[in-house]
XYZ file of C-alpha atoms in Angstrom:
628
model
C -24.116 20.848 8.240
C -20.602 22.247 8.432
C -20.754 26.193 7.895
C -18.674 26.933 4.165
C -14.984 28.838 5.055
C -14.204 31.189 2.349
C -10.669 30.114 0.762
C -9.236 33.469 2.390
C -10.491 32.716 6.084
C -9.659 29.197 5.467
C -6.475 27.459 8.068
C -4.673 24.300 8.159
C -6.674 21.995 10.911
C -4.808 19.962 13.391
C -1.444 21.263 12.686
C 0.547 24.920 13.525
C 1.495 25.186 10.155
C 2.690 24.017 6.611
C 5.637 25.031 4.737
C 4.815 27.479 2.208
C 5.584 25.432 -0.511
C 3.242 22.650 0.897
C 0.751 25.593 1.383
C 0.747 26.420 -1.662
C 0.200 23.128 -2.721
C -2.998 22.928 -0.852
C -4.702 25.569 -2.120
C -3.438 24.867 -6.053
C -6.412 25.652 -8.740
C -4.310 23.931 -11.263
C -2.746 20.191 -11.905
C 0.239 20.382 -9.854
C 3.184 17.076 -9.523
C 4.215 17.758 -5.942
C 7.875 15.764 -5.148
C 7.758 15.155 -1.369
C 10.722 13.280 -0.149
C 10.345 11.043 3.012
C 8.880 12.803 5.874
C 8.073 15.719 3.930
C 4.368 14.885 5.008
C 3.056 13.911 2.089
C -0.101 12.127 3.523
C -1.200 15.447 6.216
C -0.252 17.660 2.921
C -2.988 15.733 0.771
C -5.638 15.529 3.851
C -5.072 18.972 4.173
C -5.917 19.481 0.488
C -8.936 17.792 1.044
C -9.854 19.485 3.557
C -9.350 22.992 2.137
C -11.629 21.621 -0.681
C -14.011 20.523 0.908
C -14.314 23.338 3.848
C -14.670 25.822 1.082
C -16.946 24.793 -1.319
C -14.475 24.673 -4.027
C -15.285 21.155 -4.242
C -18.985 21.456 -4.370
C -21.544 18.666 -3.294
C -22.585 16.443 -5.206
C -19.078 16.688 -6.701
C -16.328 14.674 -4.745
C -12.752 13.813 -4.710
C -10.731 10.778 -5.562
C -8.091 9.914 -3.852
C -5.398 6.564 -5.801
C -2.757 5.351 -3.338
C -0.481 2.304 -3.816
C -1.117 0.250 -0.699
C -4.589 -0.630 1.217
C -2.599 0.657 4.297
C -1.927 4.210 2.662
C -5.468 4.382 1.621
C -7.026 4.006 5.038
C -4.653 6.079 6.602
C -5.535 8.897 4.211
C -9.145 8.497 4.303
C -9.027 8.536 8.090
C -6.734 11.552 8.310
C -9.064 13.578 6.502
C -12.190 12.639 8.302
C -10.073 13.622 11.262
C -9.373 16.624 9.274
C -12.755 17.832 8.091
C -15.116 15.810 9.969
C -17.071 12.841 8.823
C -19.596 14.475 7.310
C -17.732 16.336 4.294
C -15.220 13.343 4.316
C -17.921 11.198 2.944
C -17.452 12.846 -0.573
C -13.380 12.151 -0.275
C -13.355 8.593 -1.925
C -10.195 7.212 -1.403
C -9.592 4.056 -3.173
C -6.150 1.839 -4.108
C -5.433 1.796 -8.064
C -6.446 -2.017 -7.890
C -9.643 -1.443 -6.042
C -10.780 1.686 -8.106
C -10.343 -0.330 -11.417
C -12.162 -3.496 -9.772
C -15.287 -0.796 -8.645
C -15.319 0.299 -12.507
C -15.597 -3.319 -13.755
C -18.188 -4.655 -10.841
C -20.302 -1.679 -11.813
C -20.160 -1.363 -15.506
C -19.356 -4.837 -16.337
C -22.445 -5.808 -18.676
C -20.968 -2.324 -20.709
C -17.794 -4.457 -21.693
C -17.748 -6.139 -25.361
C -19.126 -9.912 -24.803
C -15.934 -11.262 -25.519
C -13.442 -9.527 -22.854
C -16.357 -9.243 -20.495
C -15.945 -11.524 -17.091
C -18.100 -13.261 -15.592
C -20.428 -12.460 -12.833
C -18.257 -14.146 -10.097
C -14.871 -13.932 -11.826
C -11.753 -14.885 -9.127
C -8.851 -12.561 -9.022
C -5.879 -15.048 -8.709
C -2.479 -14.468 -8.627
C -0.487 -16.970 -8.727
C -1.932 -18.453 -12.251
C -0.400 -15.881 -14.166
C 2.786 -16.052 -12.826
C 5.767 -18.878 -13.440
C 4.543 -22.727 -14.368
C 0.958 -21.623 -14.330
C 1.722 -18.951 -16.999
C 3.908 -20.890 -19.109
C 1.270 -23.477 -19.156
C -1.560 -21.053 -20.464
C 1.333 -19.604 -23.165
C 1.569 -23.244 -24.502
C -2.119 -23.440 -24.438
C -2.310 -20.911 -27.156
C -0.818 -23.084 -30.146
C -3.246 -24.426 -32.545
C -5.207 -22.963 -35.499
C -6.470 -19.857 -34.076
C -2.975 -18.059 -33.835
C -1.190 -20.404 -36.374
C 1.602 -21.249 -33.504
C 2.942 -23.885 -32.679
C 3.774 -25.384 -29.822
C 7.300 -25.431 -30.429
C 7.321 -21.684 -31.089
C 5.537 -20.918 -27.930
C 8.190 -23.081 -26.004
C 11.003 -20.300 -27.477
C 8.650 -17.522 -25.467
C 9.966 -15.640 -22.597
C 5.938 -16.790 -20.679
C 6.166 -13.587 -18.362
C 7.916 -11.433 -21.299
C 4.449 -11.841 -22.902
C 2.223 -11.256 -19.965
C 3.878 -7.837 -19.237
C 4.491 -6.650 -22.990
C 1.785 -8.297 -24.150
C -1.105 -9.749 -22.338
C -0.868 -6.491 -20.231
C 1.148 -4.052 -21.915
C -0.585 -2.441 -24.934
C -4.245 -1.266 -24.833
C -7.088 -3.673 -25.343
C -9.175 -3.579 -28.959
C -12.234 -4.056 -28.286
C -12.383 -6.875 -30.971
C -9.916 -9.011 -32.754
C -8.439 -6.804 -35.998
C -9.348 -9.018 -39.328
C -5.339 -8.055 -39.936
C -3.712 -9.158 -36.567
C -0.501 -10.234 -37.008
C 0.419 -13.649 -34.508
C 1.303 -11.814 -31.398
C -2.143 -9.638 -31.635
C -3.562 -12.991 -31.807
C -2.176 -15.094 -29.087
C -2.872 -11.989 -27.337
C -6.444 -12.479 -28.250
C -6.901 -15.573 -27.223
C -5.259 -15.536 -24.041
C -7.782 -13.069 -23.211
C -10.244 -15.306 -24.611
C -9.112 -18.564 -22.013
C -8.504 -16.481 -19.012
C -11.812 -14.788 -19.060
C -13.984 -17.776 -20.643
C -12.635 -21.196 -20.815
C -13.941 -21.815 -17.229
C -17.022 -21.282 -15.190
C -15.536 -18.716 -13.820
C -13.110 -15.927 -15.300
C -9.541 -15.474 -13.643
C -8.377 -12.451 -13.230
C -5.339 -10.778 -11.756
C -6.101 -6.753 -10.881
C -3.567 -5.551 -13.946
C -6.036 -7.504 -16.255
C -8.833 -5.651 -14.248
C -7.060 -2.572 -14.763
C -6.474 -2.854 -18.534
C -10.514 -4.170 -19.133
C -11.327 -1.164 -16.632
C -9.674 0.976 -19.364
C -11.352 -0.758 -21.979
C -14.473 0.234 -20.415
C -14.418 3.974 -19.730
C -12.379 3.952 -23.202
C -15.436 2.252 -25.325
C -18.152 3.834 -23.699
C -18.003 7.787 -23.400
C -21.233 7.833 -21.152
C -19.773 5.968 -18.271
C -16.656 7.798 -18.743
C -18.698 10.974 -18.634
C -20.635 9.895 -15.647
C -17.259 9.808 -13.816
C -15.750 13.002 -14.813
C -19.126 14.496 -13.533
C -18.179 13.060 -10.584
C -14.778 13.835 -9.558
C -13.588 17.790 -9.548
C -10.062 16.622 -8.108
C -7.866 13.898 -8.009
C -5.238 12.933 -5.827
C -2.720 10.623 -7.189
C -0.269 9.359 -3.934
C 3.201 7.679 -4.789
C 2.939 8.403 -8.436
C 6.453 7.846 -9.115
C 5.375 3.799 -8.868
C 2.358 4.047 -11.234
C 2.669 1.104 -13.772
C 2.166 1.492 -17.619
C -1.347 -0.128 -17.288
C -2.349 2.780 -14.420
C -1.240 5.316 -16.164
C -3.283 4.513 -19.280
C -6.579 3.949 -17.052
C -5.949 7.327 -15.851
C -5.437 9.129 -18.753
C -8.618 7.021 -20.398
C -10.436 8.580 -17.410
C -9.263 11.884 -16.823
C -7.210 13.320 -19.783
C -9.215 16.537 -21.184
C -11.682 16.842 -18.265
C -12.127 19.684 -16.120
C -10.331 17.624 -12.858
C -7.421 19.315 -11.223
C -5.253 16.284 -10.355
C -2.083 16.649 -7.506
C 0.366 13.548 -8.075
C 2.527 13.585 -5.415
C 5.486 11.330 -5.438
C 9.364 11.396 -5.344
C 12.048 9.836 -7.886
C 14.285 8.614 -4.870
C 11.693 5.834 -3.774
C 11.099 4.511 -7.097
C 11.340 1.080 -6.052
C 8.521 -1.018 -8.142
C 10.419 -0.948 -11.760
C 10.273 -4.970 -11.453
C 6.420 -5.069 -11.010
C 6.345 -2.485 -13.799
C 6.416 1.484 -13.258
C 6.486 3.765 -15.826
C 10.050 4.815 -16.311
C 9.108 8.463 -16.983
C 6.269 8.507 -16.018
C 6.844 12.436 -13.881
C 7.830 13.632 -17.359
C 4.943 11.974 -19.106
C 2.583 13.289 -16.664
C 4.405 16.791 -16.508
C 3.737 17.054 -20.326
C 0.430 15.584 -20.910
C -1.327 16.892 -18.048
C 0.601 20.762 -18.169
C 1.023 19.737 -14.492
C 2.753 22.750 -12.306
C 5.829 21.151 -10.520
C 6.226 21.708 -6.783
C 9.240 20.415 -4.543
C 8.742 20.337 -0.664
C 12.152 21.084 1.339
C 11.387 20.041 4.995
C 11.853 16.170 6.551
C 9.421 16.058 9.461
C 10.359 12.850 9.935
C 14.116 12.296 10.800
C 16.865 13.249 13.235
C 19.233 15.985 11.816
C 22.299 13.484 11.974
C 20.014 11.306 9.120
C 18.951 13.915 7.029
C 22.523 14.470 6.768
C 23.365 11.491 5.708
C 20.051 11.217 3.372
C 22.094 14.245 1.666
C 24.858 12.125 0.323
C 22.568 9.219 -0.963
C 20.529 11.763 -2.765
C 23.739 12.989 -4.207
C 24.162 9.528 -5.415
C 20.977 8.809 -6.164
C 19.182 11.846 -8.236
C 21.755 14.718 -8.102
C 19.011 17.232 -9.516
C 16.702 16.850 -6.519
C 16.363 19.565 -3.758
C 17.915 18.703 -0.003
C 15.726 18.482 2.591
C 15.878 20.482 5.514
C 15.834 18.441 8.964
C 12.683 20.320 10.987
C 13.523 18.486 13.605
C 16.267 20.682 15.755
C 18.061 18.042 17.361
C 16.587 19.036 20.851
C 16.255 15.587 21.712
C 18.944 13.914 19.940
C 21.157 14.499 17.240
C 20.281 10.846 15.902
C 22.472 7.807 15.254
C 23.247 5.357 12.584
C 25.473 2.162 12.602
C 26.996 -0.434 10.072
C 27.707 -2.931 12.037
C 29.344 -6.798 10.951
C 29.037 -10.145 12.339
C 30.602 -13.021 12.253
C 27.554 -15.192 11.474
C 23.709 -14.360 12.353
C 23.781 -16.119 15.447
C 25.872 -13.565 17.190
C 24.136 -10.669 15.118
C 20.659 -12.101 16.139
C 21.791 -12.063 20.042
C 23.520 -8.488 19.704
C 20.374 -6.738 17.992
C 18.001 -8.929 20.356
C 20.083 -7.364 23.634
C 19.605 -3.957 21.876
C 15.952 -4.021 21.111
C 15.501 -5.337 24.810
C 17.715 -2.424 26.159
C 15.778 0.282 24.145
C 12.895 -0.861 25.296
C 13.627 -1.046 29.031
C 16.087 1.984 28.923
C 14.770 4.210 26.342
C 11.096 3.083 26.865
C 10.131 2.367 23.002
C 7.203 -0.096 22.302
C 7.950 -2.820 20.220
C 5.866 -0.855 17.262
C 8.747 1.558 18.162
C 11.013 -0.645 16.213
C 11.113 -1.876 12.290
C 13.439 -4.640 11.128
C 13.832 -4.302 7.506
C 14.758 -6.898 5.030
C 15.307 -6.794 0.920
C 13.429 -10.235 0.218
C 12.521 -13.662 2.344
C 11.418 -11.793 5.446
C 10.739 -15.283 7.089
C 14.337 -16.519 5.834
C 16.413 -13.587 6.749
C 14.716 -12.671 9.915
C 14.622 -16.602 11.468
C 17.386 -16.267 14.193
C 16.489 -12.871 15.107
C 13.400 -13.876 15.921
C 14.093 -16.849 17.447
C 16.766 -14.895 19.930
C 13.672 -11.877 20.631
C 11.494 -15.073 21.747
C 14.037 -16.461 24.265
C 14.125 -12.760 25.679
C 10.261 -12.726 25.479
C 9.977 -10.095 23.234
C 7.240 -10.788 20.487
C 7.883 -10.265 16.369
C 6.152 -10.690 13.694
C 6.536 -11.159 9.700
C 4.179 -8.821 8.504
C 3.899 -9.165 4.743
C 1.144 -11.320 4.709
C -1.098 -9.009 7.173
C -0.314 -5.751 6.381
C -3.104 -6.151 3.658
C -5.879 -8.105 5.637
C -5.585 -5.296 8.249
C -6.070 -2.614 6.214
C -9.178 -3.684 5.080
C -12.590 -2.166 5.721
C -14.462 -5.255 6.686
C -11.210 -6.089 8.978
C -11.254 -3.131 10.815
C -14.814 -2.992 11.198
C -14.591 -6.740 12.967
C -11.567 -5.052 15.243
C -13.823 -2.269 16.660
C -16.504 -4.798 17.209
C -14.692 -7.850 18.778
C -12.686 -4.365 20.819
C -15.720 -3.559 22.376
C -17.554 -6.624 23.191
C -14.283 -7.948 24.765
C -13.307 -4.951 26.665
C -15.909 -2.507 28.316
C -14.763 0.745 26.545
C -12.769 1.866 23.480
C -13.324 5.398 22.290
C -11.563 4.845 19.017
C -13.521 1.374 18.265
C -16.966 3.345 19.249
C -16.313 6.526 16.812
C -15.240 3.929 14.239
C -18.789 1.743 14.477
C -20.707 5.046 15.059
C -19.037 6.542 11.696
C -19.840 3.000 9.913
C -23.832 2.960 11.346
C -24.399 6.866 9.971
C -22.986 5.412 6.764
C -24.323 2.583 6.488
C -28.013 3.867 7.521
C -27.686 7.654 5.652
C -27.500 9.425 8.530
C -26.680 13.572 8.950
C -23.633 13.952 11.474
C -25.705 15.267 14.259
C -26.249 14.671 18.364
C -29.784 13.007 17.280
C -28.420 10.824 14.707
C -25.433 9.595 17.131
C -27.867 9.396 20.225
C -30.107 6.711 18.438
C -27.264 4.929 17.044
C -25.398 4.656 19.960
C -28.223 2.666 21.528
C -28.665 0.167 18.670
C -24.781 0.004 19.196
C -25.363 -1.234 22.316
C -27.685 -3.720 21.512
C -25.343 -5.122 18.988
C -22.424 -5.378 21.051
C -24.500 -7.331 23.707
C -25.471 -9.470 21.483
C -21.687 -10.504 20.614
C -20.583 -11.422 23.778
C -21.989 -15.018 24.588
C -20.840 -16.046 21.401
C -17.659 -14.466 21.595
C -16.943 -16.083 24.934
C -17.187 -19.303 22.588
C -16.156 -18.776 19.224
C -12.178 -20.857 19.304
C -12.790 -22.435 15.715
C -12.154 -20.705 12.301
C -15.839 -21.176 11.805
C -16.980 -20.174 14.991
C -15.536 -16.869 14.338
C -16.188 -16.468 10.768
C -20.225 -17.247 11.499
C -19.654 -14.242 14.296
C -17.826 -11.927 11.664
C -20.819 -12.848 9.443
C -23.459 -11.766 12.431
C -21.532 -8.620 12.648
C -21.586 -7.672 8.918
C -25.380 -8.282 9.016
C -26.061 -6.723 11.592
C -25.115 -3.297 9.743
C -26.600 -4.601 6.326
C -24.255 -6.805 4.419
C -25.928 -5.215 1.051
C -25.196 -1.517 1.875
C -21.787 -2.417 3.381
C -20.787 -3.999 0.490
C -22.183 -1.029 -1.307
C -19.810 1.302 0.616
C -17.037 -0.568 -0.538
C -16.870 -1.153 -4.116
C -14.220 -3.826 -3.832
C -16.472 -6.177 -2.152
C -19.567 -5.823 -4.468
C -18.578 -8.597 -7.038
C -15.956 -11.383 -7.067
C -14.635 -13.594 -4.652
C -12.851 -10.945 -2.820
C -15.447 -10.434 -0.110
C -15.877 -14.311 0.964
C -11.932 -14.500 0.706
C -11.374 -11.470 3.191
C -13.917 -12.836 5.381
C -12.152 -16.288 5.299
C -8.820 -14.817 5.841
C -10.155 -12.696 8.708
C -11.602 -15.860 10.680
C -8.704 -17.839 10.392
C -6.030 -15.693 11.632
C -8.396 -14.119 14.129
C -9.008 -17.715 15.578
C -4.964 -18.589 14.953
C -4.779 -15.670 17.071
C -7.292 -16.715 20.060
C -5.792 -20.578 19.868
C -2.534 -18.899 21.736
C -4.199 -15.869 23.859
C -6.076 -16.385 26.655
C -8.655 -14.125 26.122
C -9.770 -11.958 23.236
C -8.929 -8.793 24.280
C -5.094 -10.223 24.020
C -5.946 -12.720 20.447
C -7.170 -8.795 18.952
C -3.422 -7.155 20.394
C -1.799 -9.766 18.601
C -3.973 -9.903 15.465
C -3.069 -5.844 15.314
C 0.403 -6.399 16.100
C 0.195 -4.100 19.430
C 3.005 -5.692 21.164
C 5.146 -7.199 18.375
C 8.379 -5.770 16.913
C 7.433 -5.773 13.085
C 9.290 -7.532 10.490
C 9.025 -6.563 6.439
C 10.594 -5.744 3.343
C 11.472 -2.436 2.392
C 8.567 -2.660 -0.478
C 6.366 -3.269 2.039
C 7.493 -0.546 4.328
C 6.513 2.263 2.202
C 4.969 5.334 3.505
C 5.688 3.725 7.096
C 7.730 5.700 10.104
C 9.177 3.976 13.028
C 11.641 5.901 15.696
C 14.511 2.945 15.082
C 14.751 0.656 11.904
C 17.428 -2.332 11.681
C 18.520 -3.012 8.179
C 18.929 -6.789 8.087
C 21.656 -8.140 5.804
C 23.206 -5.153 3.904
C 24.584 -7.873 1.575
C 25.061 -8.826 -2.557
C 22.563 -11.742 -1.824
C 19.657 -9.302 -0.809
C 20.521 -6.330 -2.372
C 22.191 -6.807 -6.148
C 20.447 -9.259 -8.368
C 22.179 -9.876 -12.015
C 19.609 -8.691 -13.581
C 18.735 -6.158 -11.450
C 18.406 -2.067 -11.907
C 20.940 -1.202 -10.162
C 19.038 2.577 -9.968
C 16.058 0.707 -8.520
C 18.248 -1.015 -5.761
C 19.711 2.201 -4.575
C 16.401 3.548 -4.219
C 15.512 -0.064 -2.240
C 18.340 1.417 -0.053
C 17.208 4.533 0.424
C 13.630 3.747 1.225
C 14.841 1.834 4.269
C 17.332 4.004 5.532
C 14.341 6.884 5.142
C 11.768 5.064 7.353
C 13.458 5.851 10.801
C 12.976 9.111 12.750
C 15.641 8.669 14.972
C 18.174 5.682 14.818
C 19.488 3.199 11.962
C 21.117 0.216 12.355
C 22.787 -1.708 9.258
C 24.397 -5.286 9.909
C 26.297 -7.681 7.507
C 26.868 -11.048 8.563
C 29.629 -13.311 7.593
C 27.677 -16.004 7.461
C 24.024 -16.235 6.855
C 21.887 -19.415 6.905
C 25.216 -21.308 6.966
C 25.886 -19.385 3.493
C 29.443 -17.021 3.059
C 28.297 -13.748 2.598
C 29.382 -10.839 0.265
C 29.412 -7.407 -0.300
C 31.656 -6.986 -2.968
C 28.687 -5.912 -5.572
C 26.941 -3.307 -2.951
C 30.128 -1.689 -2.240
C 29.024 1.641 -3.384
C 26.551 1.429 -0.357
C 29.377 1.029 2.261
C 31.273 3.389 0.436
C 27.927 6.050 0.472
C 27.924 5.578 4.141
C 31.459 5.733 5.006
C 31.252 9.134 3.497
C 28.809 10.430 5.491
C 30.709 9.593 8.452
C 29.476 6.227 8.993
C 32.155 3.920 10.050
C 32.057 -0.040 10.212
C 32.049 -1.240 13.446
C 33.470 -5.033 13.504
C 30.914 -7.111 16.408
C 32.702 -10.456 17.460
C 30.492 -11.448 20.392
């Protein structure tokens, strides 16, 4: 048992030191909205936090902390960085959990507590795609008849995702149908009623989980008080992205209760307005919650030449926020950044191909080293580049699609498994499998504990390899993932990780996992190279800015600086500059922007994102004109 440090005696771990302000941060007693700026270390401030909790006692057992980030990726990487923090041990009672995930535990847990009629089935499916575009305006025209009193032909004269977001989604659920509901509470009411019961199975997307996971801490005080016993503090990571249907699950849950909450966020990367953030919602927050504010100052992150130019975007983009200061000295390199145009993306993709081959021969930077970053249609915008990387045998990937599946529990569990029964040692996949075991079995963290498990480790690996050396099919190697998942206990895994409990989500990430894993091993010649490429060890990765949050690379390419990507009719125009700055933010030391001519045989313009150039050209940045 780890000995209790009093608050006073009490150090940041695995670091020299924190600024003050960040400091001060970690050791708040009250509900504090923290603005951290890229690189301000957001992520080591909150471990930290945890860890000073935890360390102390001021977050007493059996009480624990819960952690809400955006992405699966940020989650992981925060709940590892504070067992690496604190140990394993204390970590267990840091829950750290995505907003999707935390409202899918709630309903897989308490779901029998829901009113009959908005309560899902058993083994509802989360699905996408059914509530958005044709398959949406076909359940809108579904609700006309007698128990709204509309009619078809007043349905067809509805914006179909206009009422998803404002309605379906965007007020609170009653827990019954009002005996005075006017026609929009009704066809409200019964699209409830056909999503969740007109099949066997309900469908589900995870904002309708999140508004009936409101409904349920909101209609039933118990289970609401059963969580506030639970949690004494609450991290809340990129807050400035929380949706309207977030917001009101947190303050269901936590307004009035005795949790100190740190929301940590920053206006300038407010980039998910289309998918529905709260405009506001730092003031909202700020006045609701009496939160104390607290900027951070220092970019840990970026060359000094950047954060200079990061100053005039800021300028641009919220004038009231603080500067950063670059803690970086400029020791090894002042830093660089480039616009540069092409005539077409032919001779753009064999310029930046040449370059990413020179950096990595001459400057010695891994391909993980290097980020290209689009706006939209990664596969689209990123097709001759990666086509002109392959003829110089440099790998690259589109990583949308996997950033998810890797950041998964049950995925990395199967990567520290096939790791080790591929290779002959792996210290990182062996602490991983040893931390899952002492979880898994309710284990202390102690040299007995680890001794015994490390032998039954064994015996597991072994028993891996002759089917490994076999498995080439997807179900070859989704019967193996299945082997591995029972051989820990597929109940108490499952346990460990509310999202998998109920649904379809389990089976699907096990499915998912097999098939790329044996897409993978089709074009490797062992496993040991299939897992490299699954990870993404040796490809230069490829992704759009949204998907690039929270992520650091030393060199980022800015693909196609143009109207087409970046300005949208529509659009918010305050949400595109932020687009802008996110990707110029992710790069430590070098940025490249290029605008090509012609694009997919299409003219190019920039004529709409002129303020961009013009931001740039400010700073210093000049346009440099690439003909061959």
């Amino acid at each position: 048992m780890s000995r209790r440090i009093s608050p006073a005696e009490w150090v940041p771990q695995g670091v020299t030191a924190l600024e003050p302000k960040a400091e001060a941060a970690v050791r708040d007693a009250e509900t504090a909205l923290v603005i951290a700026g890229p690189g301000a270390g957001k992520t080591e401030l909150l471990a930290q936090r945890a860890s000073y909790l935890l360390e102390t006692g001021l977050c007493a057992a059996p009480r624990a902390i819960l952690a809400i980030s955006f992405k699966r990726d940020a989650a992981k990487n925060l709940r590892e960085r504070v067992a690496l923090r604190c140990g394993a041990s204390l970590a267990r009672r840091f829950n750290s959990f995505t907003f999707d995930a935390f409202a899918k535990s709630l309903i897989d847990r308490f779901r029998l507590a829901l009113p009959e009629a908005l309560r899902p089935t058993a083994d509802y499916l989360i699905d996408y795609a059914t509530f958005q575009k044709a398959p949406l305006r076909e359940r809108v025209n579904a609700l006309a008849g007698p128990e709204t009193g509309l009619s078809l032909r007043q349905l067809q004269g509805v914006d179909a995702e206009v009422f998803f977001k404002k309605h379906a989604v965007g007020l609170a659920l009653p827990g019954k149908l009002a005996p005075d509901a006017d026609a929009a509470a009704k066809a409200r009411w019964v699209f409830w009623q056909h999503a969740l019961h007109e099949g066997e199975k309900s469908v589900v997307n995870f904002q309708m989980l999140g508004c009936l996971a409101e409904l349920l801490l909101r209609s039933n005080p118990a289970i609401r008080e059963a969580l506030r016993a639970t949690y004494a503090f609450v991290f809340l990571d990129e807050f400035q992205d929380t949706t309207g249907v977030q917001y009101r699950l947190l303050h269901t849950a936590l307004h009035g209760s005795d949790a100190v909450l740190t929301a940590v966020g920053d206006h300038k990367q407010r980039i998910m307005l289309w998918a529905g953030a709260l405009e506001g919602v730092f003031d909202v927050f700020s006045r609701e919650f009496q939160a104390r504010p607290r900027d951070l100052e220092m970019n840990y992150r970026s060359a000094p030449r950047l954060v200079a130019i990061q100053h005039h975007l800021i300028a641009s983009i919220d004038p009231q926020s603080p500067m950063p200061r670059a803690a970086n000295d400029g020791t090894d390199g002042d830093g660089e950044c480039r616009l540069l145009v092409f005539p077409d993306d032919a001779t753009e993709a064999a310029y930046l191909a040449g370059k990413i081959e020179e950096w990595m021969q001459d400057d010695g930077l891994t391909p993980a080293d290097i980020c290209i970053l689009v706006r939209k249609l990664a596969d689209s915008f990123s097709q001759a580049l990666r086509a002109a990387l392959a003829e110089r045998q440099i790998q690259s990937r589109v990583e949308n699609d996997l950033q998810d599946l890797l950041a998964e529990p049950l995925t990395v569990m199967v990567c520290a498994f096939l790791r080790l029964a591929s290779q002959s040692r792996d210290a990182a996949s062996w602490s991983a499998l040893t931390d899952i075991l002492m979880q898994a079995r309710g284990l202390a963290e102690d040299e007995t504990s680890a001794a015994g498990l490390g032998r039954e480790l064994v015996e597991m690996i072994g028993s891996l390899r002759e089917p490994l050396a076999t498995a080439t099919t997807m179900e070859e190697v989704v019967e193996l993932i299945r082997a591995m998942i029972d051989s820990v206990d597929q109940p108490t895994f499952r346990r460990l990780h509310p999202q998998y409990i109920q649904g379809d989500f389990f089976e699907k990430t096990i499915g998912d996992c097999g098939r790329t894993l044996a897409e993978m091993r089709a074009r490797n010649p062992n496993w040991s190279a299939a897992l490299d490429d699954f990870l993404g060890v040796n490809s230069v990765p490829i992704m759009t800015i949204a998907k690039s949050k929270g992520l650091e690379f030393h060199t980022v390419i800015v693909l196609g600086l143009e109207d087409f990507a970046f300005h949208h009719p529509r659009g918010n125009p305050a949400e595109e500059e932020c687009n802008f700055f996110v990707a110029f933010s992710r790069a430590e030391e070098r940025v490249f922007f290029t605008f090509a001519d012609q694009r997919n045989g299409r003219w190019q313009r920039r004529e709409q994102i002129a303020r961009y150039y013009e931001l740039l050209e400010a700073a210093g940045v000049v346009i440099e004109v690439i003909e061959s």
